[in-house]
Coordinates of C-alpha atoms (C1' of nucleotides) in Angstrom, one line a residue:
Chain A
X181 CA -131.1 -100.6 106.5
X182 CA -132.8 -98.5 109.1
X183 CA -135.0 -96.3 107.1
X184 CA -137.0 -93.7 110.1
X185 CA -133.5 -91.5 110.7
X186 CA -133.8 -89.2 107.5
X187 CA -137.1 -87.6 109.0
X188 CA -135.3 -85.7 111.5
X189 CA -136.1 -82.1 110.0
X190 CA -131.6 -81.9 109.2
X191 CA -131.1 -79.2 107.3
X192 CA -129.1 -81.4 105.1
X193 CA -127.1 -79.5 103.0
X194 CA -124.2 -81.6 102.9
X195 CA -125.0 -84.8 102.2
X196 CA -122.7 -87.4 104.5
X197 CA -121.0 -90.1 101.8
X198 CA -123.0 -92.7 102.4
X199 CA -126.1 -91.1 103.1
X200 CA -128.6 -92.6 100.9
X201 CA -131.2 -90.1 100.4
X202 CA -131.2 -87.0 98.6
X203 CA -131.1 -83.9 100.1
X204 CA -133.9 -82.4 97.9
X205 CA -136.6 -84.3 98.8
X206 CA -135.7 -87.4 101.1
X207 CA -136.2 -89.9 98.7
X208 CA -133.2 -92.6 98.0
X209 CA -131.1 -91.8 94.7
X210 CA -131.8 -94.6 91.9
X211 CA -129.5 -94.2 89.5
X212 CA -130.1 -94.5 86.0
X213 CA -129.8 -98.0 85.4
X214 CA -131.8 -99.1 88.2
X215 CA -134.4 -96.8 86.4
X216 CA -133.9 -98.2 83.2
X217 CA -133.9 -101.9 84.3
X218 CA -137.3 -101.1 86.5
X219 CA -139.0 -100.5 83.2
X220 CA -137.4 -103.8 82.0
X221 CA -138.7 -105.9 84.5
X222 CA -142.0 -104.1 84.3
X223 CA -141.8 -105.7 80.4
X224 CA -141.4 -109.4 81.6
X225 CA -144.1 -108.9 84.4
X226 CA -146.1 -107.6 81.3
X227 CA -145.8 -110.5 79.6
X228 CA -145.6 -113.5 82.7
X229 CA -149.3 -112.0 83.5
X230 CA -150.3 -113.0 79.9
X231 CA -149.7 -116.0 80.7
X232 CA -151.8 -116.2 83.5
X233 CA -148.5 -116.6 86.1
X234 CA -149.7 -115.5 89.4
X235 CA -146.1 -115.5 91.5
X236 CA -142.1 -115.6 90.3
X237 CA -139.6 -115.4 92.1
X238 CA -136.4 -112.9 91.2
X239 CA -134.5 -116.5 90.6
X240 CA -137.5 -117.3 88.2
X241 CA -136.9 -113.6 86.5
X242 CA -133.5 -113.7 86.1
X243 CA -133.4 -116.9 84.1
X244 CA -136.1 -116.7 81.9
X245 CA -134.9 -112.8 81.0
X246 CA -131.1 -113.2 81.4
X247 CA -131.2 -110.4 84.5
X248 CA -129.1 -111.0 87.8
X249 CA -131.4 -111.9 90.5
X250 CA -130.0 -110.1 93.5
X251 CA -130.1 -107.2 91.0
X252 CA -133.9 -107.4 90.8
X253 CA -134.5 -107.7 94.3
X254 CA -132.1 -105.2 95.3
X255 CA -133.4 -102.6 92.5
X256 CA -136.9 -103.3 94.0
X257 CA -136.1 -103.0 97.6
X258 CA -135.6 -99.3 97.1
X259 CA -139.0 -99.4 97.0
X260 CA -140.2 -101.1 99.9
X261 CA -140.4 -104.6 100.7
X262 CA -142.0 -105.6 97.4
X263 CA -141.8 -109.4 98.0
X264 CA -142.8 -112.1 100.5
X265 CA -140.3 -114.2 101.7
X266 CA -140.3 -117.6 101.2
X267 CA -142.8 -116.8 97.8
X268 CA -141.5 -114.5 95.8
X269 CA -143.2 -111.4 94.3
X270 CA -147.4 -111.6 93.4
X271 CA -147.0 -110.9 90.0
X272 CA -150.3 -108.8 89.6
X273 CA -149.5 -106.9 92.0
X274 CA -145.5 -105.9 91.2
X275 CA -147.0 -104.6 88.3
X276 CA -149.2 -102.8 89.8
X277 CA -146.8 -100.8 91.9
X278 CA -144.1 -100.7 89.2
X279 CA -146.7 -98.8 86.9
X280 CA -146.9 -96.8 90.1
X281 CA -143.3 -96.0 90.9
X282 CA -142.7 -95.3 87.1
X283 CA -146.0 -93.3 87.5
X284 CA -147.4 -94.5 84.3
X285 CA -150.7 -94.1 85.6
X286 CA -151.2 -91.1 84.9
X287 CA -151.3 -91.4 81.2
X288 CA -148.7 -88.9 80.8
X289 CA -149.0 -86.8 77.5
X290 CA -146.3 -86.7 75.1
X291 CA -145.5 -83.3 72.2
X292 CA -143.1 -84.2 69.6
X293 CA -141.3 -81.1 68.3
X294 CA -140.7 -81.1 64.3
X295 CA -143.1 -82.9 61.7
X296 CA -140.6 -84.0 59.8
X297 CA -140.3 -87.9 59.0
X298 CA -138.8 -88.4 62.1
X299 CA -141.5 -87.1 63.8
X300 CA -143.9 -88.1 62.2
X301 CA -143.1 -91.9 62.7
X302 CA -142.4 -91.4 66.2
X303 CA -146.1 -89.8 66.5
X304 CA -147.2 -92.7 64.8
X305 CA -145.1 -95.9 65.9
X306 CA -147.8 -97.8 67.2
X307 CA -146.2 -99.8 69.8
X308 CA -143.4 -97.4 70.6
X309 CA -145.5 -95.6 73.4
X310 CA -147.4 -98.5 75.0
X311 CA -149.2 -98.3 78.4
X312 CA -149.1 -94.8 80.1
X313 CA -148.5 -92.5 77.3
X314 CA -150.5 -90.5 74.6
X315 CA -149.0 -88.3 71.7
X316 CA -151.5 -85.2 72.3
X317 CA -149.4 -83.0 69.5
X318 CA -146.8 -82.5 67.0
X319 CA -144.9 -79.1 66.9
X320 CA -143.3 -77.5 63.4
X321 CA -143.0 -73.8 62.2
X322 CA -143.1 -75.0 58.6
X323 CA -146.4 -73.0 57.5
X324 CA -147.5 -75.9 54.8
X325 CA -147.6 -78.4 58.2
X326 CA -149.6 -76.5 60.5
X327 CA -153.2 -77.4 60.8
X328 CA -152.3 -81.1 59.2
X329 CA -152.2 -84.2 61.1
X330 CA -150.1 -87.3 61.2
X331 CA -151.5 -90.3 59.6
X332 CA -152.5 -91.5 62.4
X333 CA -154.2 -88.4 63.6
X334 CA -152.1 -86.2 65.7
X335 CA -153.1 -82.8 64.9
X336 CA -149.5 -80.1 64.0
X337 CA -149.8 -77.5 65.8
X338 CA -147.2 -73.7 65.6
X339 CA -144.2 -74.1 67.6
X340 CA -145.7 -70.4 68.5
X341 CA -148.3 -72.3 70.9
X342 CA -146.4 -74.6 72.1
X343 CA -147.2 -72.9 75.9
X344 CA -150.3 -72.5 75.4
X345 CA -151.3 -76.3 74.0
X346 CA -148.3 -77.2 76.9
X347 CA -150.9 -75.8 79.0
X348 CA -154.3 -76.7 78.0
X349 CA -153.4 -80.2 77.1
X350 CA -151.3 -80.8 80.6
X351 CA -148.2 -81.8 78.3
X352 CA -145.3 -83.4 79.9
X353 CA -142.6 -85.0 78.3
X354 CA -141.0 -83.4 74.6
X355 CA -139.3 -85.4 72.2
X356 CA -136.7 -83.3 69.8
X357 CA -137.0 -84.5 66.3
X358 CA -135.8 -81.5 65.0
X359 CA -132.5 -80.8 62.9
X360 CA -129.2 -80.1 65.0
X361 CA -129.5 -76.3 63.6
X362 CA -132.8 -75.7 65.7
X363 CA -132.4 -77.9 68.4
X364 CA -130.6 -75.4 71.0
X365 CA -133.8 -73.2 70.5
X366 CA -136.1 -75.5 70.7
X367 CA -135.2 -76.8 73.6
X368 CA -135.4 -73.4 75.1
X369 CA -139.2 -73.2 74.1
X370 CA -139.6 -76.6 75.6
X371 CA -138.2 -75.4 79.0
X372 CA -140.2 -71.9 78.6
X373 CA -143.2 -73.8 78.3
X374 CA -142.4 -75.9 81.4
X375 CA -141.6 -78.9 80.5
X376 CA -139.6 -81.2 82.8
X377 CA -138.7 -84.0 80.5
X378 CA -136.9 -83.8 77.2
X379 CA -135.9 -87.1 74.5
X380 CA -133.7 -85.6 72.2
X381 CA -132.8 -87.4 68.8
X382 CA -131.0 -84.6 67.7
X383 CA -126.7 -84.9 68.4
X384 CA -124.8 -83.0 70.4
X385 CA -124.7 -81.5 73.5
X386 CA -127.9 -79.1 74.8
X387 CA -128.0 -77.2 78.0
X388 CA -131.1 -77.4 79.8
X389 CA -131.8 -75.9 83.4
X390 CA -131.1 -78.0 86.8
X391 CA -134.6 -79.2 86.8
X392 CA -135.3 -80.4 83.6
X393 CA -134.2 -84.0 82.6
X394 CA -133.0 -84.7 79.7
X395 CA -132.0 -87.9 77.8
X396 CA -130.5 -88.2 74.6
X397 CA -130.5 -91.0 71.9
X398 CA -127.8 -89.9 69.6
X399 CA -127.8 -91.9 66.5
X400 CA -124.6 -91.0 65.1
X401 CA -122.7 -91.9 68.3
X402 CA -124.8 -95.1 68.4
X403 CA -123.7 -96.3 64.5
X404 CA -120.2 -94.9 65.0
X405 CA -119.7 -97.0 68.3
X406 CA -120.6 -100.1 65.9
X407 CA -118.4 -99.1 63.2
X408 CA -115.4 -99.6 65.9
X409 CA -116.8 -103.0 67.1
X410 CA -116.3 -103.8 63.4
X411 CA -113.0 -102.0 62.7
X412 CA -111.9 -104.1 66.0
X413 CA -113.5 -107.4 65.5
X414 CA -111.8 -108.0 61.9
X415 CA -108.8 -107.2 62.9
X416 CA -108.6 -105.9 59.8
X417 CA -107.2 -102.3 61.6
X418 CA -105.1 -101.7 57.6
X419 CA -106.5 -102.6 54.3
Chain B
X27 CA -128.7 -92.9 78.9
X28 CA -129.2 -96.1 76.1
X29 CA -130.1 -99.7 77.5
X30 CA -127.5 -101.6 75.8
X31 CA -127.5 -105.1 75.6
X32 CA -126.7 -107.6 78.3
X33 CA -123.9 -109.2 77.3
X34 CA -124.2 -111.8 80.2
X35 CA -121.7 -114.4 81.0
X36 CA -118.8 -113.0 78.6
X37 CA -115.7 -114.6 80.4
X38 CA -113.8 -111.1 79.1
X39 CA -110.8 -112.5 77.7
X40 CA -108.8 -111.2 80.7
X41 CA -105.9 -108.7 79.1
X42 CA -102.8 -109.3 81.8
X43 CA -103.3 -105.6 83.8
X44 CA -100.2 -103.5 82.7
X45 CA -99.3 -105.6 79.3
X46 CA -99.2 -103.6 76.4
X47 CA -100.6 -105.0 73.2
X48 CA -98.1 -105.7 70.6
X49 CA -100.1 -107.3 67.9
X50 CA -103.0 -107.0 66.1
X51 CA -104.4 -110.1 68.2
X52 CA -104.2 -108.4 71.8
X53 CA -106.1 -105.1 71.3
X54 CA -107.1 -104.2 74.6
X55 CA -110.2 -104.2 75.9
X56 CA -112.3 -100.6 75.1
X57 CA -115.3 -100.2 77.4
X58 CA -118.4 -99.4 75.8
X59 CA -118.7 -95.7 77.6
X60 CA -114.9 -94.7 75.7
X61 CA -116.4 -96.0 72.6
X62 CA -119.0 -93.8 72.8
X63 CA -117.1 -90.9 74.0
X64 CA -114.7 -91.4 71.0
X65 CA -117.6 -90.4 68.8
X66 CA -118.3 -87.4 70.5
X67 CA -115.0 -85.8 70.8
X68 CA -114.5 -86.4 66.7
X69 CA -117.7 -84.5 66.8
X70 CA -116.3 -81.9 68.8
X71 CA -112.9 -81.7 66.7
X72 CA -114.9 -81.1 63.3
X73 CA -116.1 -78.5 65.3
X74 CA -113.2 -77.2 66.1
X75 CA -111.6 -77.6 62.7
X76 CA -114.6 -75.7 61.2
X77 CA -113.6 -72.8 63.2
X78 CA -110.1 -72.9 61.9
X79 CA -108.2 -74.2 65.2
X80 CA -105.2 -76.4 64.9
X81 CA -104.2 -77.2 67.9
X82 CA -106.3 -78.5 71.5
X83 CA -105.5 -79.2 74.6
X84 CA -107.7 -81.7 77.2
X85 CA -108.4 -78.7 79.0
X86 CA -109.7 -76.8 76.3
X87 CA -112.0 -79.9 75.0
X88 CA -113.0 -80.7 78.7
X89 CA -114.0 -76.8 79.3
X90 CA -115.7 -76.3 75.7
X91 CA -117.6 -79.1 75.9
X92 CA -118.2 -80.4 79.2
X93 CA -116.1 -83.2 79.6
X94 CA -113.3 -84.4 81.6
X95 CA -109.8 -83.6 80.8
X96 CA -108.0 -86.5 82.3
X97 CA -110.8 -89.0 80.8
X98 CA -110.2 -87.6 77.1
X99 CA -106.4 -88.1 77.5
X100 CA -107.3 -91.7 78.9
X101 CA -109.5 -92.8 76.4
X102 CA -107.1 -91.0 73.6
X103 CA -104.0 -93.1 75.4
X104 CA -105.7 -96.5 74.6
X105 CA -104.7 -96.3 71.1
X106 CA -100.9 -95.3 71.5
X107 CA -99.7 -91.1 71.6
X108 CA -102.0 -89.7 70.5
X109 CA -100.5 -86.1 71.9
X110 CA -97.5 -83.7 72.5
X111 CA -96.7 -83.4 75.5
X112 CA -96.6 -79.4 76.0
X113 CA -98.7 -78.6 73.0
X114 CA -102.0 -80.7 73.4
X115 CA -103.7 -82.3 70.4
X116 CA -103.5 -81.3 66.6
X117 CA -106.7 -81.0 65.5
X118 CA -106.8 -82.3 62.1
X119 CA -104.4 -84.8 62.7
X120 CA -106.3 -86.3 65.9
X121 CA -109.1 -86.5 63.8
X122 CA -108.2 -88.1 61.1
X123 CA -106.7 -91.0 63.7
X124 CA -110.1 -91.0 65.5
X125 CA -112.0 -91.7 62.0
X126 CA -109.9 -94.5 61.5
X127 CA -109.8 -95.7 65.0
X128 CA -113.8 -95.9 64.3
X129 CA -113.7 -97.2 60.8
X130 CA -115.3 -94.0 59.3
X131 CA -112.8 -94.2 57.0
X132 CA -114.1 -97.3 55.2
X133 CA -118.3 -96.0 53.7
X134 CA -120.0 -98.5 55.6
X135 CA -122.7 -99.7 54.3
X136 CA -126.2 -99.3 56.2
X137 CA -129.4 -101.6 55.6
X138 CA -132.7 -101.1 57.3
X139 CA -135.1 -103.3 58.1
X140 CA -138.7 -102.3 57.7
X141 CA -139.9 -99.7 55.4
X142 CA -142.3 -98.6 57.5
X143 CA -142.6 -95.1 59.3
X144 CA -139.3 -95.2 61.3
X145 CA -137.9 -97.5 58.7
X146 CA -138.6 -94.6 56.1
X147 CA -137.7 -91.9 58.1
X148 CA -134.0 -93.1 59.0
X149 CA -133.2 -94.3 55.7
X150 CA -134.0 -90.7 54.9
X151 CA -133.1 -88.5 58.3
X152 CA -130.5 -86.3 57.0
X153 CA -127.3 -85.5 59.2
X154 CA -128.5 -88.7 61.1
X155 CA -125.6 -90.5 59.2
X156 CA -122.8 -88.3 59.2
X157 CA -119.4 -89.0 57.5
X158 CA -118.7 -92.6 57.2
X159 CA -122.2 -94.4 56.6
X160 CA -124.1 -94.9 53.1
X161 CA -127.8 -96.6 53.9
X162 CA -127.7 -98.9 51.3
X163 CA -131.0 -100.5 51.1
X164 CA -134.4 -100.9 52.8
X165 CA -135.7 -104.9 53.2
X166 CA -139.3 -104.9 54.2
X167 CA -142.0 -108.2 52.9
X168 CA -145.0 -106.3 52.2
X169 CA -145.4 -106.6 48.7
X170 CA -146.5 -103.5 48.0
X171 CA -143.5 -102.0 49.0
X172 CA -140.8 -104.2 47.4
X173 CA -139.3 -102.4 44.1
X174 CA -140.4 -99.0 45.1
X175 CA -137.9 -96.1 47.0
X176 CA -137.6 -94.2 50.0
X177 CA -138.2 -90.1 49.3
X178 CA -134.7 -89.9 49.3
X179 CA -134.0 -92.7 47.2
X180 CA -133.6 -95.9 48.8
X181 CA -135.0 -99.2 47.2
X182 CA -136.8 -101.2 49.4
X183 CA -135.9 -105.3 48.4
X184 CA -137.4 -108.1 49.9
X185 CA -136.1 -109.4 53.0
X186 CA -135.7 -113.1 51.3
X187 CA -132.9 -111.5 49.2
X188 CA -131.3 -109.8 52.4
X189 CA -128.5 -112.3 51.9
X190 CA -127.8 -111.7 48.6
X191 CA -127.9 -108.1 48.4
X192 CA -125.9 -108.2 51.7
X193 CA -123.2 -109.9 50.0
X194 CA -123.8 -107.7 46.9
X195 CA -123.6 -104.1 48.6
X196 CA -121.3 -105.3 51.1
X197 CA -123.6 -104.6 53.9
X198 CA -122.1 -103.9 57.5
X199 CA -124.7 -103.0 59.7
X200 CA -128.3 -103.7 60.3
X201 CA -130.9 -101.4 61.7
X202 CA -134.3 -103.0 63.0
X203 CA -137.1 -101.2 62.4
X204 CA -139.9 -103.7 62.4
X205 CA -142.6 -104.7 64.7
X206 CA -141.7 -106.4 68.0
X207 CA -143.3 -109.5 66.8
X208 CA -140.9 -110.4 63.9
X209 CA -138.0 -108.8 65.2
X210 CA -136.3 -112.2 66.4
X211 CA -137.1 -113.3 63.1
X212 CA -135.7 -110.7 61.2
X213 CA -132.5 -110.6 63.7
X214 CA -132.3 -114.6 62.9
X215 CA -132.1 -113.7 59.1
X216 CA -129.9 -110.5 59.2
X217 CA -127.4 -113.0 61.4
X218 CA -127.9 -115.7 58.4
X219 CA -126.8 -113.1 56.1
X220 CA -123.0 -112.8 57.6
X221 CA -124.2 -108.5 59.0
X222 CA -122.1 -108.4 62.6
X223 CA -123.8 -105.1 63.9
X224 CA -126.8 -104.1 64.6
X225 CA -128.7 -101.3 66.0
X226 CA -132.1 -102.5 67.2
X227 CA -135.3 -100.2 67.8
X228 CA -137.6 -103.0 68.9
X229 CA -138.5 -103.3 72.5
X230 CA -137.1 -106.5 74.4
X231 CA -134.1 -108.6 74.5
X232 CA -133.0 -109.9 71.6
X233 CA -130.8 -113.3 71.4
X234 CA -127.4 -113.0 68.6
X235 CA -124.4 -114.9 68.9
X236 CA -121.0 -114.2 70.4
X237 CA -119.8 -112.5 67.3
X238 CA -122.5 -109.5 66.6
X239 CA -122.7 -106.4 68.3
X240 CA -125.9 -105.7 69.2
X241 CA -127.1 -102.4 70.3
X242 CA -130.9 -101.5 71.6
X243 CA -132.9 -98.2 71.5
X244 CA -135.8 -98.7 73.7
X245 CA -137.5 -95.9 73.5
X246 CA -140.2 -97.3 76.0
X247 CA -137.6 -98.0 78.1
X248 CA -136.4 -94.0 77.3
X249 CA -139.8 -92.7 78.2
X250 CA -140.6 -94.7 81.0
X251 CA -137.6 -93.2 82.9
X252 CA -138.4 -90.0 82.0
X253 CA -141.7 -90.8 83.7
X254 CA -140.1 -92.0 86.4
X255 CA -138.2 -88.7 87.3
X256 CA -141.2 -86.5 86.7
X257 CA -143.0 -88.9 89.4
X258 CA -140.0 -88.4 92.2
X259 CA -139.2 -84.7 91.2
X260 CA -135.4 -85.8 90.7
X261 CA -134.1 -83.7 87.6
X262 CA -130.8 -83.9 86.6
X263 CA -128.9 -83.4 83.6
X264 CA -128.3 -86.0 80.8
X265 CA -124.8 -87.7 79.9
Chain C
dT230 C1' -93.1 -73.4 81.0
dT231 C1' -97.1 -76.4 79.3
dT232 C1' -99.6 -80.5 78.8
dT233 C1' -99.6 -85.3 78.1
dG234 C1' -99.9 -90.1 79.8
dT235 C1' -100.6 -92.9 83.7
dG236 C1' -100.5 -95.2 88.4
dA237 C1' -103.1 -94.4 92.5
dA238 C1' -107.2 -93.1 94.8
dC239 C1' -111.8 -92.7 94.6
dT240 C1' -116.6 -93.6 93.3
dA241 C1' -120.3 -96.1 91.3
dG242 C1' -122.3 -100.3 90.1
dT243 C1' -122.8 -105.4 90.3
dT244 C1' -122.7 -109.9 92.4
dC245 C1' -122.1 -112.9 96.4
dA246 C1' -123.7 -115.0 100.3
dC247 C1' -126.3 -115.3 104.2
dA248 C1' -129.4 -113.6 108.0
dG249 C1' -134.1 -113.4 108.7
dC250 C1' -138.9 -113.9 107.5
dT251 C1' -142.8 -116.8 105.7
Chain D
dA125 C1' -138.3 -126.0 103.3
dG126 C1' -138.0 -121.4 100.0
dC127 C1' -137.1 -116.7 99.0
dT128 C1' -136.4 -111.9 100.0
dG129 C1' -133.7 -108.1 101.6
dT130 C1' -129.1 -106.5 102.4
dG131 C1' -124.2 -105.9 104.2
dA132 C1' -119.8 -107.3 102.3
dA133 C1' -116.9 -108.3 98.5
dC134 C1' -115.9 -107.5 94.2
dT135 C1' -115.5 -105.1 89.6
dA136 C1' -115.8 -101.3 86.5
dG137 C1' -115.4 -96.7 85.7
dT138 C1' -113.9 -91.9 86.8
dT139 C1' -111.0 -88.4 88.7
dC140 C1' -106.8 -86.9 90.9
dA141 C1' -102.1 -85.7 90.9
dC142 C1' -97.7 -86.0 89.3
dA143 C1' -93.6 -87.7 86.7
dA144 C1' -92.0 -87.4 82.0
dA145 C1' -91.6 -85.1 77.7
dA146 C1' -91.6 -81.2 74.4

DNA sequence: TTTTGTGAACTAGTTCACAGCT
DNA sequence: AGCTGTGAACTAGTTCACAAAA
């Protein structure tokens, strides 16, 4: 792929089919599943450096973590030529530039909305958030809750402040562990405070601007989806 | 968007393209993105029965909600006619085929494993479990905890009776809420126990036979994409 | 008429296979 | 030799567009 074409200033407001970066800002579209897997193979580089591996190739990856090879290499290719040929990727240094691309060095600061027990345990999951992320603040407008902390010490602020701690503490990403009723408003606050990245726990649909990204986990979808696997698998479709 | 498990190297019983299925034995195959979506529209249809409407056409679900029309009537055709042709959809009616089609119609029974934070907090989230699901029972080994109760009520048994209450409550699905370090374990034991779903919260892969549905909430999977789109700029909406 | 159900067309995503670099 | 990076081939999933039915 011949990558120097797309910095002719084109206007670009049509992007040709085919074309492989975004008009916005030039960079190449990764879709979602690229994304996700980039944080998978960040995982297994995680854990091959514990060993004290220095080099593995994307053969070497896709065995020991039942991945596709030519999936890894072609995921990482959109960001450069990643490997040596011949060796395979430096380990170390993947890392490195995966923690980079994923931009978790920047220790990105996390509010969870609602101190409920939801919230709370996501505040306080210790492994949940590893490298690159800190819970700087839990967010409830129950009076009783404000001014408390989580167990293990996130401080509950007013959903009132939620600008002003958005600002002073540089917050960045919002997680919605709030109840379906309050959700649509909250995640207007969220966006008010400008905040670019929402995880959302609570089900259903939310609308949220262009610019704001967000993902939801919906748990009822997730356990209804398994109740047809079973209603399937039995064949047992009338008893 | 949910990392769901890689089900690598299923040879996908190939279903003869065109043949309809006759018998319980040759269901067709129902990709994991319908499944999903069949949850959400019997979300959208209680909505729509709340507020008293009988009938609905794809249109009218695809507008109201965001969807595509010609994918709902897809998804709805897998399991026979589901419509009138000329009318749409009666509400009532299509729901009550939907809860069946996704076994809601049966009380499944929940357990979760690991009473700790998150363990707690979904045995106890409320609307988390909507129509359909009863959790059942919490398994955790800390001592301490065995014998006593969730808020809400759920006893918390030791995991080395898992099998036994399984059997007992008629347990259907498993939820892992424990530490990455025993969660093999735990899946091992939940397997041992004759549960053929299960919804994971612990980071990395997990190994299950052929026969159990696993599914996989990584939520540092989750943030770390949301990370990554804050570090390129691209926003976009979720699914 | 209206609206479903569905083949066809299209789009996105994955895997293959090999040219080219080390 | 070994392994990456990548066009081509393939597969899965979505949307279109229209015949058939009420």
């Amino acid at each position: 792929m011949i990558v120097g074409q797309q910095s002719r200033g084109r206007p670009a407001t049509r992007v040709p089919a085919g074309e492989k970066f975004s008009a916005r800002r030039m960079l190449p579209q990764i879709s979602e599943a690229t994304t996700n897997r980039l944080s998978v193979y960040l995982r297994c580089l995680n854990e091959l450096d514990a060993e004290g591996i220095r080099t593995v190739s994307s053969k070497m990856l896709a065995e020991r973590f039942d991945l596709n090879a030519a999936q890894i290499r072609k995921d990482l290719a959109h960001f450069g030529e990643l490997g040596v040929r011949g060796v395979g990727y430096y380990v170390r240094d993947l890392k490195r530039q995966l923690r980079h691309i994923l931009g978790l060095d920047r220790r990105l600061k996390v509010a969870i909305m609602g101190a409920g027990n939801l919230g709370l345990a996501l505040a306080d999951y210790p492994g949940f958030f590893r490298e690159g992320f800190r819970i700087a603040a839990l967010f409830d407008n129950f009076h009783e809750k404000i001014g408390q902390h989580s167990r293990a010490g996130v401080p509950i602020y007013d959903i009132k402040d939620l600008r002003k701690i958005t600002v002073r503490e540089r917050i960045m990403i919002a997680v919605i562990a709030v109840p379906l009723s309050s959700a649509q408003t909250v995640v207007d606050k969220i966006v008010a405070a400008g905040i670019k990245a929402i995880l959302n726990f609570s089900p259903g649909a939310l609308r949220t601007p262009e610019d704001v990204k967000l993902k939801t986990v919906d748990l009822t979808v997730l356990l209804e989806s398994l109740s047809f696997y079973l209603a399937r698998g039995n064949g047992a479709a009338d008893a």
